Coordinates of C-alpha atoms and ligand atoms in Angstrom, one line a residue:
Chain A
X1252 CA 0.0 0.0 0.0
X1253 CA 1.0 3.6 -0.5
X1254 CA 2.7 4.5 2.8
X1255 CA 2.1 8.2 2.3
X1256 CA -1.6 7.4 3.0
X1257 CA -0.5 5.9 6.3
X1258 CA 1.5 9.0 7.0
X1259 CA -1.6 11.2 6.4
X1260 CA -3.7 9.1 8.8
X1261 CA -1.0 9.3 11.5
X1262 CA -0.8 13.0 10.9
X1263 CA -4.6 13.2 11.5
X1264 CA -4.0 12.1 15.0
X1265 CA -0.9 14.3 15.5
X1266 CA 1.3 11.2 15.6
X1267 CA -0.1 10.4 19.0
X1268 CA 0.6 6.8 20.0
X1269 CA -2.4 6.7 22.3
X1270 CA -4.5 6.9 19.1
X1271 CA -3.0 3.7 17.8
X1272 CA -6.3 1.8 17.7
X1273 CA -8.0 4.6 15.7
X1274 CA -5.0 4.8 13.3
X1275 CA -5.2 1.0 12.7
X1276 CA -8.9 1.3 12.0
X1277 CA -8.5 4.1 9.6
X1278 CA -5.8 2.2 7.7
X1279 CA -8.0 -0.8 7.5
X1280 CA -10.9 1.4 6.2
X1281 CA -8.7 2.4 3.3
X1282 CA -7.3 -1.0 2.4
X1283 CA -10.0 -3.3 3.8
X1284 CA -7.2 -5.0 5.8
X1285 CA -4.0 -4.1 7.7
X1286 CA -1.1 -4.7 5.3
X1287 CA 2.1 -5.8 7.0
X1288 CA 4.1 -2.9 5.6
X1289 CA 1.6 -0.5 7.1
X1290 CA 1.9 -2.2 10.5
X1291 CA 5.7 -1.9 10.3
X1292 CA 5.4 1.7 9.2
X1293 CA 3.0 2.6 12.1
X1294 CA 5.4 0.9 14.5
X1295 CA 8.3 3.0 13.4
X1296 CA 6.4 6.2 13.2
X1297 CA 4.7 5.9 16.6
X1298 CA 7.6 4.0 18.2
X1299 CA 5.2 1.2 19.2
X1300 CA 6.6 -2.3 19.0
X1301 CA 5.2 -4.4 16.1
X1302 CA 4.5 -7.1 18.7
X1303 CA 2.0 -4.8 20.4
X1304 CA 0.3 -3.8 17.2
X1305 CA 0.0 -7.5 16.1
X1306 CA -1.3 -8.4 19.5
X1307 CA -4.1 -5.8 19.2
X1308 CA -4.9 -6.7 15.7
X1309 CA -5.4 -10.3 16.6
X1310 CA -7.4 -9.5 19.7
X1311 CA -10.1 -7.5 18.0
X1312 CA -12.3 -9.5 15.6
X1313 CA -12.7 -6.5 13.4
X1314 CA -9.1 -6.4 12.2
X1315 CA -7.9 -8.4 9.2
X1316 CA -4.3 -9.1 8.4
X1317 CA -4.9 -10.9 5.1
X1318 CA -6.0 -9.0 2.0
X1319 CA -9.8 -8.7 1.7
X1320 CA -11.9 -8.1 -1.3
X1321 CA -12.9 -4.7 -2.7
X1322 CA -16.5 -5.6 -1.8
X1323 CA -17.4 -7.1 1.5
X1324 CA -20.6 -9.2 1.8
X1325 CA -21.5 -10.0 5.4
X1326 CA -24.3 -12.4 6.1
X1327 CA -25.9 -12.1 9.5
X1328 CA -26.0 -15.5 11.2
X1329 CA -27.5 -14.4 14.4
X1330 CA -30.4 -16.4 15.8
X1331 CA -33.2 -14.3 14.2
X1332 CA -31.6 -14.3 10.8
X1333 CA -30.6 -17.9 11.1
X1334 CA -34.1 -19.1 11.6
X1335 CA -35.1 -17.1 8.6
X1336 CA -32.7 -19.0 6.4
X1337 CA -29.4 -17.1 6.6
X1338 CA -27.6 -20.4 6.1
X1339 CA -29.1 -20.8 2.7
X1340 CA -28.1 -17.2 1.8
X1341 CA -24.5 -18.0 2.7
X1342 CA -24.5 -21.1 0.5
X1343 CA -26.1 -19.1 -2.2
X1344 CA -23.4 -16.4 -2.1
X1345 CA -20.7 -19.1 -1.9
X1346 CA -21.9 -20.4 -5.2
X1347 CA -22.5 -17.0 -6.7
X1348 CA -19.1 -15.6 -5.8
X1349 CA -17.3 -18.9 -6.0
X1350 CA -15.6 -18.5 -2.6
X1351 CA -16.0 -20.3 0.7
X1352 CA -17.5 -18.3 3.6
X1353 CA -14.7 -16.4 5.3
X1354 CA -12.7 -16.3 2.2
X1355 CA -11.8 -13.8 -0.5
X1356 CA -12.0 -14.3 -4.3
X1357 CA -8.8 -14.7 -6.1
X1358 CA -9.3 -11.5 -8.1
X1359 CA -9.6 -9.7 -4.7
X1360 CA -13.1 -8.4 -5.7
X1361 CA -15.2 -10.1 -3.0
X1362 CA -15.0 -11.3 0.5
X1363 CA -17.8 -13.3 2.1
X1364 CA -18.1 -13.1 5.8
X1365 CA -20.5 -14.0 8.6
X1366 CA -21.4 -12.1 11.6
X1367 CA -23.6 -12.9 14.7
X1368 CA -26.3 -10.4 15.0
X1369 CA -25.9 -6.8 14.1
X1370 CA -29.0 -5.7 16.2
X1371 CA -31.4 -5.3 13.3
X1372 CA -33.2 -8.7 13.9
X1373 CA -36.6 -7.4 12.8
X1374 CA -35.2 -7.0 9.3
X1375 CA -33.8 -10.5 9.1
X1376 CA -32.5 -12.2 7.2
X1377 CA -29.9 -9.5 6.8
X1378 CA -27.0 -9.1 4.5
X1379 CA -24.5 -6.2 4.5
X1380 CA -22.9 -5.3 1.3
X1381 CA -20.2 -2.7 1.4
X1382 CA -21.6 -1.2 4.5
X1383 CA -25.2 -1.1 3.2
X1384 CA -27.8 -3.0 5.1
X1385 CA -30.2 -5.1 3.0
X1386 CA -33.1 -6.4 5.1
X1387 CA -35.5 -9.2 4.3
X1388 CA -33.2 -10.4 1.5
X1389 CA -33.9 -13.2 -0.8
X1390 CA -31.4 -15.2 -3.0
X1391 CA -32.8 -13.5 -6.1
X1392 CA -32.1 -10.0 -4.7
X1393 CA -28.6 -11.1 -3.7
X1394 CA -27.9 -12.4 -7.2
X1395 CA -29.0 -9.1 -8.6
X1396 CA -26.9 -7.1 -6.1
X1397 CA -23.8 -9.2 -6.9
X1398 CA -24.4 -8.9 -10.6
X1399 CA -24.7 -5.1 -10.2
X1400 CA -21.3 -4.9 -8.5
X1401 CA -19.7 -7.2 -11.0
X1402 CA -20.9 -5.2 -14.0
X1403 CA -19.9 -2.0 -12.3
X1404 CA -16.4 -3.4 -11.8
X1405 CA -16.3 -4.7 -15.4
X1406 CA -17.4 -1.3 -16.7
X1407 CA -14.8 0.6 -14.9
Chain B
X978 CA 6.6 5.4 53.7
X979 CA 6.8 2.6 56.1
X980 CA 3.7 0.4 56.3
X981 CA 3.1 -1.9 59.3
X982 CA 0.9 -5.0 59.3
X983 CA 0.9 -8.6 60.3
X984 CA 1.6 -11.9 58.5
X985 CA 0.5 -15.0 60.3
X986 CA 0.4 -12.9 63.5
X987 CA 4.0 -11.7 63.1
X988 CA 4.4 -7.9 63.0
X989 CA 6.1 -6.9 59.7
X990 CA 7.1 -3.7 58.0
X991 CA 7.4 -2.8 54.3
X992 CA 7.6 0.2 52.1
X993 CA 4.3 1.4 50.6
X994 CA 4.0 0.1 47.1
X995 CA 5.6 -3.2 48.0
X996 CA 3.6 -6.3 47.4
X997 CA 2.4 -8.6 50.1
X998 CA 4.1 -11.6 48.4
X999 CA 7.5 -10.0 48.3
X1000 CA 7.2 -8.8 51.9
X1001 CA 6.1 -12.2 53.1
X1002 CA 8.9 -13.9 51.4
X1003 CA 11.4 -11.4 52.8
X1004 CA 10.2 -12.5 56.2
X1005 CA 10.6 -16.1 55.3
X1006 CA 7.0 -17.1 54.7
X1007 CA 6.4 -19.5 51.9
X1008 CA 3.8 -18.5 49.4
X1009 CA 3.7 -20.4 46.0
X1010 CA 3.6 -18.4 42.8
X1011 CA 3.9 -19.1 39.1
X1012 CA 3.3 -15.8 37.4
X1013 CA 5.2 -13.6 39.7
X1014 CA 8.7 -12.2 39.5
X1015 CA 9.9 -9.3 41.7
X1016 CA 11.5 -7.6 38.8
X1017 CA 8.4 -7.1 36.7
X1018 CA 4.9 -5.7 37.1
X1019 CA 2.5 -8.1 38.8
X1020 CA -0.1 -9.6 36.6
X1021 CA -2.2 -11.9 38.8
X1022 CA -2.7 -14.6 36.2
X1023 CA -2.0 -17.9 37.9
X1024 CA -4.0 -17.4 41.1
X1025 CA -1.6 -19.8 43.0
X1026 CA -0.5 -17.1 45.5
X1027 CA -3.9 -17.0 47.2
X1028 CA -3.8 -15.8 50.8
X1029 CA -6.4 -14.6 53.3
X1030 CA -6.3 -10.8 54.0
X1031 CA -8.3 -9.1 56.7
X1032 CA -8.8 -5.4 56.1
X1033 CA -11.1 -3.3 58.3
X1034 CA -12.7 -6.4 59.8
X1035 CA -13.5 -8.0 56.4
X1036 CA -11.8 -11.2 55.5
X1037 CA -11.2 -12.3 51.9
X1038 CA -9.2 -14.7 49.9
X1039 CA -7.2 -12.9 47.3
X1040 CA -4.0 -13.1 45.2
X1041 CA -1.1 -11.4 47.0
X1042 CA 1.4 -10.8 44.2
X1043 CA -0.8 -7.9 43.0
X1044 CA -1.8 -6.8 46.5
X1045 CA 0.0 -3.7 47.8
X1046 CA 0.9 -3.6 51.5
X1047 CA -1.5 -1.6 53.7
X1048 CA -1.3 -0.4 57.3
X1049 CA -3.2 -2.7 59.7
X1050 CA -4.1 -5.6 57.4
X1051 CA -3.7 -9.1 58.7
X1052 CA -2.4 -11.7 56.2
X1053 CA -2.7 -15.4 56.7
X1054 CA -0.6 -17.4 54.3
X1055 CA -1.9 -20.8 55.0
X1056 CA -5.1 -22.4 56.2
X1057 CA -7.3 -25.2 55.2
X1058 CA -9.4 -23.0 53.0
X1059 CA -6.4 -21.5 51.3
X1060 CA -5.0 -25.0 50.8
X1061 CA -8.2 -26.1 49.2
X1062 CA -8.4 -23.2 46.8
X1063 CA -4.7 -23.5 45.8
X1064 CA -5.2 -27.2 45.1
X1065 CA -8.2 -26.4 42.8
X1066 CA -6.2 -23.7 41.0
X1067 CA -3.3 -26.0 40.6
X1068 CA -5.5 -28.8 39.3
X1069 CA -6.7 -26.4 36.5
X1070 CA -3.2 -25.3 35.7
X1071 CA -2.0 -28.9 35.7
X1072 CA -4.5 -29.6 33.0
X1073 CA -2.9 -26.9 30.9
X1074 CA 0.7 -28.0 31.5
X1075 CA 0.6 -31.7 32.3
X1076 CA 4.2 -32.3 31.3
X1077 CA 5.8 -29.3 33.1
X1078 CA 7.9 -30.6 35.9
X1079 CA 7.8 -27.4 38.1
X1080 CA 4.0 -27.4 37.9
X1081 CA 3.7 -31.1 38.6
X1082 CA 6.0 -30.7 41.6
X1083 CA 4.0 -27.8 43.0
X1084 CA 0.7 -29.5 42.4
X1085 CA 1.9 -32.6 44.2
X1086 CA 2.7 -30.5 47.2
X1087 CA -1.0 -29.8 47.3
X1088 CA -2.0 -33.4 46.8
X1089 CA -2.8 -33.0 43.2
X1090 CA -1.2 -35.6 41.0
X1091 CA -3.6 -35.9 38.1
X1092 CA -6.1 -33.4 36.8
X1093 CA -9.7 -34.2 36.3
X1094 CA -9.9 -31.6 33.6
X1095 CA -9.2 -32.1 30.0
X1096 CA -6.1 -30.4 28.5
X1097 CA -7.3 -27.4 26.5
X1098 CA -7.0 -27.9 22.8
X1099 CA -4.4 -25.8 21.1
X1100 CA -5.8 -23.0 19.0
X1101 CA -5.7 -23.3 15.2
X1102 CA -2.9 -20.7 15.0
X1103 CA -0.4 -21.6 17.6
X1104 CA 1.0 -24.5 19.7
X1105 CA 0.4 -24.1 23.4
X1106 CA 2.8 -26.8 24.7
X1107 CA 2.9 -26.3 28.4
X1108 CA 2.3 -22.6 28.4
X1109 CA -0.1 -21.5 31.1
X1110 CA -0.4 -17.9 29.8
X1111 CA 1.3 -16.4 32.8
X1112 CA 2.8 -13.6 30.7
X1113 CA 6.1 -13.6 32.5
X1114 CA 8.1 -14.0 29.3
X1115 CA 6.2 -11.1 27.8
X1116 CA 6.7 -8.9 30.8
X1117 CA 10.4 -9.7 31.1
X1118 CA 11.1 -9.1 27.4
X1119 CA 9.2 -5.8 27.5
X1120 CA 10.1 -4.4 30.9
X1121 CA 13.6 -5.8 31.5
X1122 CA 15.2 -6.6 28.2
X1123 CA 13.1 -3.9 26.6
X1124 CA 13.1 -5.3 23.1
X1125 CA 9.4 -6.1 23.0
X1126 CA 9.8 -9.3 21.0
X1127 CA 6.8 -11.0 22.6
X1128 CA 3.1 -10.3 23.2
X1129 CA -0.1 -12.1 23.7
X1130 CA -1.6 -12.9 20.4
X1131 CA -5.1 -13.9 19.4
X1132 CA -7.8 -14.5 22.0
X1133 CA -10.0 -17.2 23.4
X1134 CA -8.8 -20.7 22.6
X1135 CA -6.5 -19.1 20.0
X1136 CA -4.6 -17.0 22.5
X1137 CA -0.9 -17.6 22.9
X1138 CA 2.4 -15.9 23.5
X1139 CA 4.9 -15.3 20.8
X1140 CA 6.4 -13.0 18.2
X1141 CA 4.3 -10.9 15.8
X1142 CA 2.9 -12.8 12.8
X1143 CA 3.6 -16.0 14.7
X1144 CA 7.1 -15.9 13.3
X1145 CA 10.5 -15.8 15.0
X1146 CA 10.6 -12.3 16.5
X1147 CA 13.2 -10.2 14.7
X1148 CA 13.9 -8.0 17.7
X1149 CA 14.7 -11.0 20.0
X1150 CA 18.3 -10.9 21.0
X1151 CA 18.3 -14.5 22.3
X1152 CA 19.2 -13.4 25.8
X1153 CA 17.3 -16.3 27.3
X1154 CA 15.6 -14.2 30.0
X1155 CA 12.2 -15.4 29.0
X1156 CA 13.2 -19.0 29.2
X1157 CA 14.8 -18.4 32.5
X1158 CA 11.7 -17.0 34.1
X1159 CA 9.1 -19.3 32.5
X1160 CA 7.5 -21.2 35.3
X1161 CA 6.7 -24.2 33.2
X1162 CA 10.1 -24.4 31.4
X1163 CA 8.3 -24.6 28.1
X1164 CA 10.4 -22.1 26.1
X1165 CA 13.6 -24.0 25.7
X1166 CA 17.0 -22.4 25.4
X1167 CA 20.1 -24.1 24.1
X1168 CA 23.6 -23.3 22.9
X1169 CA 25.0 -25.5 20.2
X1170 CA 27.2 -25.3 17.2
X1171 CA 28.1 -21.7 17.9
X1172 CA 24.4 -20.8 17.8
X1173 CA 22.1 -19.8 20.5
X1174 CA 18.5 -21.0 20.1
X1175 CA 15.3 -20.0 21.8
X1176 CA 13.2 -22.9 20.8
X1177 CA 9.7 -21.8 21.4
X1178 CA 10.1 -18.6 19.4
X1179 CA 12.2 -20.3 16.7
X1180 CA 14.9 -17.7 17.1
X1181 CA 18.5 -18.6 16.3
X1182 CA 21.4 -16.3 16.5
X1183 CA 25.1 -17.0 15.9
X1184 CA 27.4 -16.5 18.9
X1185 CA 30.3 -14.1 19.1
X1186 CA 33.6 -15.8 19.9
X1187 CA 36.1 -14.5 22.5
X1188 CA 39.9 -14.2 21.8
X1189 CA 40.4 -17.9 22.5
X1190 CA 37.6 -18.8 20.1
X1191 CA 35.0 -19.8 22.7
X1192 CA 31.5 -18.8 21.8
X1193 CA 29.9 -16.9 24.6
X1194 CA 26.9 -14.8 23.6
X1195 CA 24.9 -13.9 20.5
X1196 CA 26.3 -11.1 18.4
X1197 CA 23.0 -9.4 18.1
X1198 CA 22.6 -9.4 21.9
X1199 CA 26.1 -7.9 22.5
X1200 CA 25.4 -5.3 19.8
X1201 CA 22.2 -4.4 21.6
X1202 CA 23.9 -4.0 25.0
X1203 CA 26.7 -2.0 23.4
X1204 CA 24.2 0.4 21.9
X1205 CA 22.1 0.5 25.0
X1206 CA 24.8 1.2 27.5
X1207 CA 27.3 3.0 25.2
X1208 CA 30.0 0.4 25.7
X1209 CA 33.4 0.6 24.0
X1210 CA 33.7 -1.3 20.7
X1211 CA 36.2 -3.9 22.0
X1212 CA 34.4 -4.6 25.3
X1213 CA 33.6 -8.2 24.3
X1214 CA 37.2 -9.2 23.3
X1215 CA 37.2 -11.4 26.4
X1216 CA 34.2 -13.4 27.6
X1217 CA 32.9 -12.5 31.0
X1218 CA 34.8 -14.5 33.6
X1219 CA 37.9 -14.7 31.5
X1220 CA 38.3 -11.0 31.4
Ligands
SF4_695 S1 15.3 -14.4 24.5 FE1 14.3 -13.0 23.0 S2 12.1 -13.2 23.5 FE2 13.3 -14.0 25.3 S3 13.5 -12.3 26.7 FE3 15.4 -12.4 25.4 S4 14.9 -11.0 23.7 FE4 12.9 -11.4 24.7
SF4_696 S1 5.8 -19.3 27.7 FE1 6.2 -19.6 29.9 S2 6.5 -17.5 30.7 FE2 5.5 -17.3 28.7 S3 3.4 -17.1 29.2 FE3 3.8 -19.3 28.8 S4 4.2 -20.2 30.8 FE4 4.4 -18.0 31.0
FES697 S1 -29.9 -12.0 14.1 FE1 -29.4 -10.9 12.3 S2 -29.6 -8.8 13.0 FE2 -29.9 -9.9 14.8
FES698 S1 1.7 -15.3 41.5 FE1 -0.1 -14.1 42.1 S2 -1.5 -14.6 40.6 FE2 0.3 -15.7 39.9

């Protein structure tokens, strides 16, 4: 990744090491994951050991150390969504995207993930695509949404 | 400031900020511990150092490595109840480190020879071996050696100690301090073929030889000390003891 972007993020927090967590989050927001070179860079810049950053990154579920896709599809597998067929949606997306749940497609376009309840149970089953919440989803609607993203990528 | 209190009925004195465990040991009282070392910050992880402390008329069983001395408290270091609690804690720890001699020995002292509990499964990411997650290695490497090679990684059943990215930590100077303090002896530290190896972390470093060609310490470690303490360049011509 472009390390000047990391520099800019660190600058936003006045290079303050107590903002480490926020800096890590911002870097991840840009790249969808925490690249190793960014971790090393943050370590040098803030004078925080790599061991500590890695420790934090592996403690919080929300950090990812492996590259993730440009588009993130998250299927809610909480109880409410589960009983409304979330499992089938996961399997549907696995076929649609040709990737196992938890994985990323080879072309780094899509990552398929599961989450356990996002607190919008009334809308279940729920799928979050690139931060956008889709309530009461059906396989047909998912197919459409994925197709849309694919054509948009293809057209770019 | 001097603090006065009692341990097993004996009047004792300590400096404020001292821990109960260090004070008790200074007076010759025996309290077991696995995660404690005087030189580093207390962590209260192993729960083996349980004692009974009465403060303002209230009695409670608590760990004493992370309990700072207070005026007027009464500490009891052994009783039937304490014994029972320590035995329970040791049985749990024994399940985690069934092959660790120091743990086996301590547990046996409390009448625990086998654990009824299952050994926790190693996480997907890292081998546990006989690690009991006491964090002494991490604290020693961070606070004393100050190279921050180690940390707790992951969480839940995946938690473990080690270097970043589960690789050999590049900042490790193979000083062996972590292996020396580890209460379960599960780190492993050997010198062979002119190399010094810290087994658990996969770290191997070539040793510097003295004038007579005897290897005595890893180059990287010596370099680190030289930088840290501003030592002269030829300080290591002779190995310690032969100098
Ligand atoms: S041997 Fe390495 S990991 Fe262990 S205390 Fe020394 S520097 Fe730290
Ligand atoms: S390796 Fe040893 S010192 Fe480090 S946490 Fe595990 S038991 Fe404690
Ligand atoms: S179970 Fe899906 S939002 Fe609560
Ligand atoms: S020595 Fe006190 S909790 Fe481990």
